[in-house]
């Protein structure tokens, strides 16, 4: 079927929402783009004139495509090398979607995206559509072909799983920047004690190298272990330069709604480290270093003004 201009415009108007939903469901910007493209192909072949509520139809098609991907992704994650973390989205990326409420902001954070990996595909869909996009239970039930009562039970179960595994990280931007600056000062001091004071007792450091770059297969756990690792990571030496592939710039930015350190070499993003900051200190460092998951970040970085680096590793 050949789409009219209005029908193409209608789909394009829905694209930002579809991409934001797909990213939260899949944790991958490239997979989200593919899912939205496949949704458009089905829109092209459908009898669009007979579709009463295009938004609902598009959301259902997209969701079913993502459900298929989630099922196969579970098998792929079992053979994934090391720790799995989502593909990072830098500040300003439209795929981040709505960020008006605490729930919307948290739904795209590394912490919650990682926790959603523990949910069943249906739990993940219900949680994302309800928590991040405010879909009524009736519409979610129609999308998944389940009863409204079942959808509500799934949502409460999913929300409990997420709540049990996370600490709320809402902290004002000025305070977050101050803590990040203090962290960089402590990390480059060559001493462990100042770092320990900035961390929570149960702090963790997780890295995703995807088997493409060196990354520890198990997280560092506990303030002392994490502090020692961070001290070594931010202490300039020949081994670090060899690992980085040259002189690196470290910029303070935001990714997935959280304070982040963006590490670049010759304009290429080689790492995005999200900091989970709580009232008690820094609770987690989640570093995405898999080059396959940094292509979008590199393109966005090249297209934006990011100012002077906070730290140079020469």
Coordinates of C-alpha atoms in Angstrom, one line a residue:
X1 CA 0.0 0.0 0.0
X2 CA 1.2 3.5 -0.8
X3 CA 0.8 5.8 2.2
X4 CA -0.5 9.3 1.8
X5 CA 1.4 12.3 3.1
X6 CA -0.9 12.5 6.1
X7 CA -0.4 8.9 7.0
X8 CA 3.4 9.3 6.8
X9 CA 3.1 12.5 8.9
X10 CA 1.1 10.6 11.4
X11 CA 3.7 7.9 11.8
X12 CA 6.6 10.4 12.0
X13 CA 4.7 12.3 14.7
X14 CA 4.5 9.0 16.7
X15 CA 8.2 8.1 16.2
X16 CA 9.7 9.9 19.3
X17 CA 7.2 8.1 21.6
X18 CA 7.8 4.8 19.8
X19 CA 11.5 5.1 20.1
X20 CA 11.4 6.1 23.7
X21 CA 9.2 3.1 24.5
X22 CA 11.4 0.7 22.5
X23 CA 14.6 1.9 24.2
X24 CA 13.2 1.3 27.7
X25 CA 12.0 -2.1 26.7
X26 CA 15.2 -3.2 25.0
X27 CA 18.0 -1.2 26.6
X28 CA 19.5 -0.7 23.2
X29 CA 19.2 2.4 21.0
X30 CA 20.1 0.5 17.9
X31 CA 17.6 -2.3 18.6
X32 CA 15.0 0.4 19.3
X33 CA 15.6 2.0 16.0
X34 CA 15.2 -1.4 14.2
X35 CA 12.0 -2.1 16.1
X36 CA 10.5 1.3 15.0
X37 CA 11.6 0.7 11.4
X38 CA 9.9 -2.7 11.4
X39 CA 6.8 -1.0 12.8
X40 CA 6.8 1.4 9.9
X41 CA 7.1 -1.5 7.4
X42 CA 4.0 -3.0 9.0
X43 CA 2.2 0.4 8.9
X44 CA 3.1 0.6 5.2
X45 CA 1.5 -2.8 4.5
X46 CA -1.6 -2.3 6.6
X47 CA -5.0 -1.1 5.5
X48 CA -4.4 2.2 7.3
X49 CA -7.8 3.7 6.5
X50 CA -9.4 1.0 8.6
X51 CA -7.3 1.6 11.7
X52 CA -9.5 3.5 14.1
X53 CA -6.8 4.5 16.6
X54 CA -3.4 4.7 14.9
X55 CA -1.5 5.4 18.1
X56 CA -2.9 2.3 19.8
X57 CA -2.2 0.2 16.7
X58 CA 1.4 1.4 16.4
X59 CA 2.1 0.9 20.1
X60 CA 0.7 -2.7 19.9
X61 CA 2.8 -3.6 16.8
X62 CA 5.9 -2.1 18.4
X63 CA 5.3 -3.8 21.7
X64 CA 4.9 -7.2 20.0
X65 CA 8.1 -6.7 18.0
X66 CA 9.9 -5.8 21.3
X67 CA 8.5 -8.8 23.1
X68 CA 9.9 -11.1 20.4
X69 CA 13.3 -9.3 20.8
X70 CA 13.2 -9.6 24.6
X71 CA 12.6 -13.3 24.4
X72 CA 15.6 -13.9 22.1
X73 CA 17.7 -11.3 24.0
X74 CA 17.4 -13.4 27.2
X75 CA 19.2 -16.3 25.4
X76 CA 21.9 -13.9 24.1
X77 CA 22.5 -12.4 27.5
X78 CA 23.3 -15.9 28.9
X79 CA 26.3 -16.0 26.6
X80 CA 27.2 -12.3 26.9
X81 CA 30.9 -11.8 28.0
X82 CA 31.0 -10.2 31.4
X83 CA 28.5 -7.7 32.8
X84 CA 25.6 -6.4 30.6
X85 CA 24.7 -2.7 30.8
X86 CA 22.4 -0.7 28.5
X87 CA 23.5 1.4 25.6
X88 CA 23.9 4.9 27.1
X89 CA 22.0 8.0 25.9
X90 CA 23.6 11.3 26.5
X91 CA 21.8 14.4 27.7
X92 CA 19.5 15.8 25.0
X93 CA 19.0 12.6 23.1
X94 CA 15.3 12.5 22.1
X95 CA 15.1 8.8 22.7
X96 CA 15.3 9.5 26.4
X97 CA 11.6 10.4 26.1
X98 CA 9.5 12.1 28.8
X99 CA 11.3 13.3 32.0
X100 CA 8.6 15.3 33.8
X101 CA 8.2 12.9 36.8
X102 CA 10.6 11.0 39.1
X103 CA 9.2 7.8 37.7
X104 CA 9.8 8.8 34.1
X105 CA 13.4 9.9 34.8
X106 CA 14.2 6.7 36.8
X107 CA 12.7 4.5 34.1
X108 CA 15.6 5.3 31.8
X109 CA 18.4 5.2 34.3
X110 CA 21.1 2.6 34.1
X111 CA 20.0 1.3 37.5
X112 CA 16.4 0.6 36.6
X113 CA 17.1 -0.6 33.0
X114 CA 19.5 -3.2 34.6
X115 CA 16.9 -4.2 37.1
X116 CA 14.3 -4.6 34.4
X117 CA 16.5 -7.3 33.0
X118 CA 15.2 -9.5 35.8
X119 CA 11.5 -9.0 34.8
X120 CA 9.6 -11.2 32.4
X121 CA 8.9 -9.7 29.0
X122 CA 5.3 -9.0 29.9
X123 CA 6.3 -7.5 33.3
X124 CA 8.7 -5.2 31.5
X125 CA 6.1 -4.0 29.0
X126 CA 3.5 -3.4 31.6
X127 CA 6.0 -1.5 33.9
X128 CA 7.3 0.7 31.1
X129 CA 3.9 1.6 29.6
X130 CA 2.3 2.3 32.9
X131 CA 5.2 3.9 34.9
X132 CA 7.0 5.8 32.2
X133 CA 4.2 6.7 29.8
X134 CA 1.1 6.6 32.0
X135 CA -0.9 4.2 29.8
X136 CA -4.2 3.2 31.5
X137 CA -4.4 -0.5 32.5
X138 CA -7.2 -1.0 30.1
X139 CA -5.1 0.0 27.1
X140 CA -2.1 -2.0 28.3
X141 CA -4.4 -5.1 28.6
X142 CA -5.6 -4.6 25.0
X143 CA -2.0 -4.3 23.8
X144 CA -1.0 -7.5 25.5
X145 CA -4.3 -9.4 24.9
X146 CA -4.7 -10.0 28.6
X147 CA -7.4 -9.0 31.1
X148 CA -7.2 -5.7 32.9
X149 CA -7.1 -7.4 36.3
X150 CA -4.1 -9.5 35.1
X151 CA -2.3 -6.4 33.8
X152 CA -2.8 -4.7 37.2
X153 CA -1.3 -7.8 39.0
X154 CA 1.6 -7.9 36.6
X155 CA 2.3 -4.2 37.2
X156 CA 2.3 -4.4 41.0
X157 CA 4.6 -7.4 40.8
X158 CA 7.0 -5.7 38.4
X159 CA 6.9 -2.5 40.5
X160 CA 7.8 -4.4 43.6
X161 CA 10.7 -6.2 41.9
X162 CA 12.1 -2.8 40.8
X163 CA 11.5 -1.1 44.2
X164 CA 13.2 -4.0 46.1
X165 CA 16.3 -3.6 44.0
X166 CA 16.9 0.1 43.9
X167 CA 17.6 3.2 45.9
X168 CA 15.9 6.4 44.8
X169 CA 18.6 8.7 43.3
X170 CA 16.8 12.0 43.0
X171 CA 19.4 14.7 43.9
X172 CA 19.5 18.3 42.7
X173 CA 21.9 19.1 39.8
X174 CA 24.1 21.5 41.8
X175 CA 24.6 18.9 44.6
X176 CA 25.3 16.2 42.1
X177 CA 27.9 18.3 40.3
X178 CA 29.6 19.1 43.6
X179 CA 29.8 15.4 44.5
X180 CA 31.2 14.5 41.0
X181 CA 33.9 17.3 41.3
X182 CA 34.8 16.0 44.8
X183 CA 35.0 12.5 43.4
X184 CA 37.4 13.5 40.6
X185 CA 39.6 15.4 43.1
X186 CA 39.7 12.3 45.4
X187 CA 40.2 9.9 42.5
X188 CA 43.3 11.8 41.3
X189 CA 44.7 12.3 44.8
X190 CA 46.5 9.0 44.8
X191 CA 44.9 8.1 48.1
X192 CA 42.1 5.7 48.9
X193 CA 40.7 7.3 52.1
X194 CA 39.1 10.4 50.4
X195 CA 37.3 8.2 48.0
X196 CA 36.0 5.9 50.7
X197 CA 34.4 8.9 52.4
X198 CA 32.4 9.7 49.3
X199 CA 31.0 6.2 48.8
X200 CA 28.2 4.3 50.5
X201 CA 29.4 1.2 52.4
X202 CA 27.8 -1.1 49.9
X203 CA 29.0 0.8 46.8
X204 CA 29.5 -1.2 43.6
X205 CA 31.5 -0.6 40.3
X206 CA 30.3 -2.4 37.2
X207 CA 31.8 -2.4 33.7
X208 CA 30.6 -3.6 30.4
X209 CA 33.3 -4.3 27.9
X210 CA 31.3 -6.9 25.9
X211 CA 34.4 -8.9 25.3
X212 CA 35.7 -6.1 23.1
X213 CA 37.7 -4.2 25.6
X214 CA 39.1 -5.3 29.0
X215 CA 36.5 -5.2 31.8
X216 CA 36.1 -7.1 35.0
X217 CA 33.6 -9.9 34.7
X218 CA 32.4 -9.4 38.2
X219 CA 31.6 -6.1 40.0
X220 CA 33.8 -4.5 42.6
X221 CA 31.8 -4.5 45.8
X222 CA 32.2 -2.5 49.0
X223 CA 33.5 1.0 49.5
X224 CA 37.2 0.0 50.0
X225 CA 37.3 -2.3 46.9
X226 CA 35.6 0.3 44.7
X227 CA 37.8 3.1 46.0
X228 CA 41.0 1.2 45.2
X229 CA 39.7 0.4 41.7
X230 CA 38.8 4.1 41.1
X231 CA 42.1 5.3 42.4
X232 CA 43.9 3.0 39.9
X233 CA 41.6 3.9 37.1
X234 CA 42.2 7.6 37.4
X235 CA 45.9 7.5 38.1
X236 CA 47.8 8.4 34.9
X237 CA 50.3 5.7 33.9
X238 CA 51.6 4.0 30.8
X239 CA 49.3 1.0 31.3
X240 CA 46.3 3.3 31.4
X241 CA 47.4 5.2 28.3
X242 CA 47.9 1.9 26.5
X243 CA 44.5 0.7 27.6
X244 CA 42.8 4.0 26.5
X245 CA 44.6 4.1 23.2
X246 CA 46.0 7.6 23.7
X247 CA 45.5 10.7 25.8
X248 CA 42.0 10.8 27.1
X249 CA 39.6 13.7 28.1
X250 CA 37.1 13.2 30.8
X251 CA 34.0 15.4 30.7
X252 CA 31.3 15.8 33.4
X253 CA 28.0 15.4 31.7
X254 CA 24.6 13.5 32.0
X255 CA 23.6 10.2 30.6
X256 CA 20.3 8.4 31.1
X257 CA 19.3 11.2 33.4
X258 CA 22.2 10.7 35.8
X259 CA 25.5 12.5 36.3
X260 CA 28.1 10.8 34.1
X261 CA 31.7 10.9 33.2
X262 CA 32.2 10.8 29.4
X263 CA 35.7 9.6 28.4
X264 CA 36.9 10.5 24.9
X265 CA 40.0 9.9 22.9
X266 CA 40.4 12.0 19.7
X267 CA 36.7 12.9 19.8
X268 CA 35.6 9.3 20.1
X269 CA 33.6 8.2 23.1
X270 CA 35.3 5.2 24.7
X271 CA 33.4 5.2 28.0
X272 CA 30.3 6.5 29.7
X273 CA 30.3 6.1 33.4
X274 CA 27.0 6.8 35.2
X275 CA 27.2 7.7 38.9
X276 CA 24.3 6.7 41.1
X277 CA 24.3 9.4 43.8
X278 CA 22.2 9.0 47.0
X279 CA 21.9 11.1 50.1
X280 CA 24.5 8.8 51.7
X281 CA 27.0 9.1 49.0
X282 CA 27.9 7.5 45.6
X283 CA 26.2 4.1 45.6
X284 CA 27.3 2.8 42.1
X285 CA 29.5 3.4 39.1
X286 CA 28.2 1.8 35.9
X287 CA 30.6 2.1 33.0
X288 CA 29.7 1.3 29.5
X289 CA 32.9 0.7 27.5
X290 CA 31.7 -1.8 24.8
X291 CA 32.5 0.1 21.6
X292 CA 29.5 -1.5 19.9
X293 CA 27.3 0.4 22.4
X294 CA 29.0 3.8 22.1
X295 CA 28.5 4.6 18.4
X296 CA 25.4 6.7 19.0
X297 CA 27.1 8.5 21.9
X298 CA 30.1 9.3 19.7
X299 CA 27.9 10.7 17.0
X300 CA 25.9 12.9 19.5
X301 CA 29.1 14.0 21.2
X302 CA 30.6 15.2 17.9
X303 CA 27.4 17.2 17.2
X304 CA 27.3 19.1 20.5
X305 CA 29.3 21.7 22.4
X306 CA 30.6 20.0 25.6
X307 CA 33.1 22.6 26.8
X308 CA 36.5 22.0 28.4
X309 CA 37.3 18.6 29.9
X310 CA 37.3 18.3 33.7
X311 CA 40.3 16.0 33.6
X312 CA 43.0 15.0 31.2
X313 CA 44.8 11.7 31.3
X314 CA 48.1 12.1 29.3

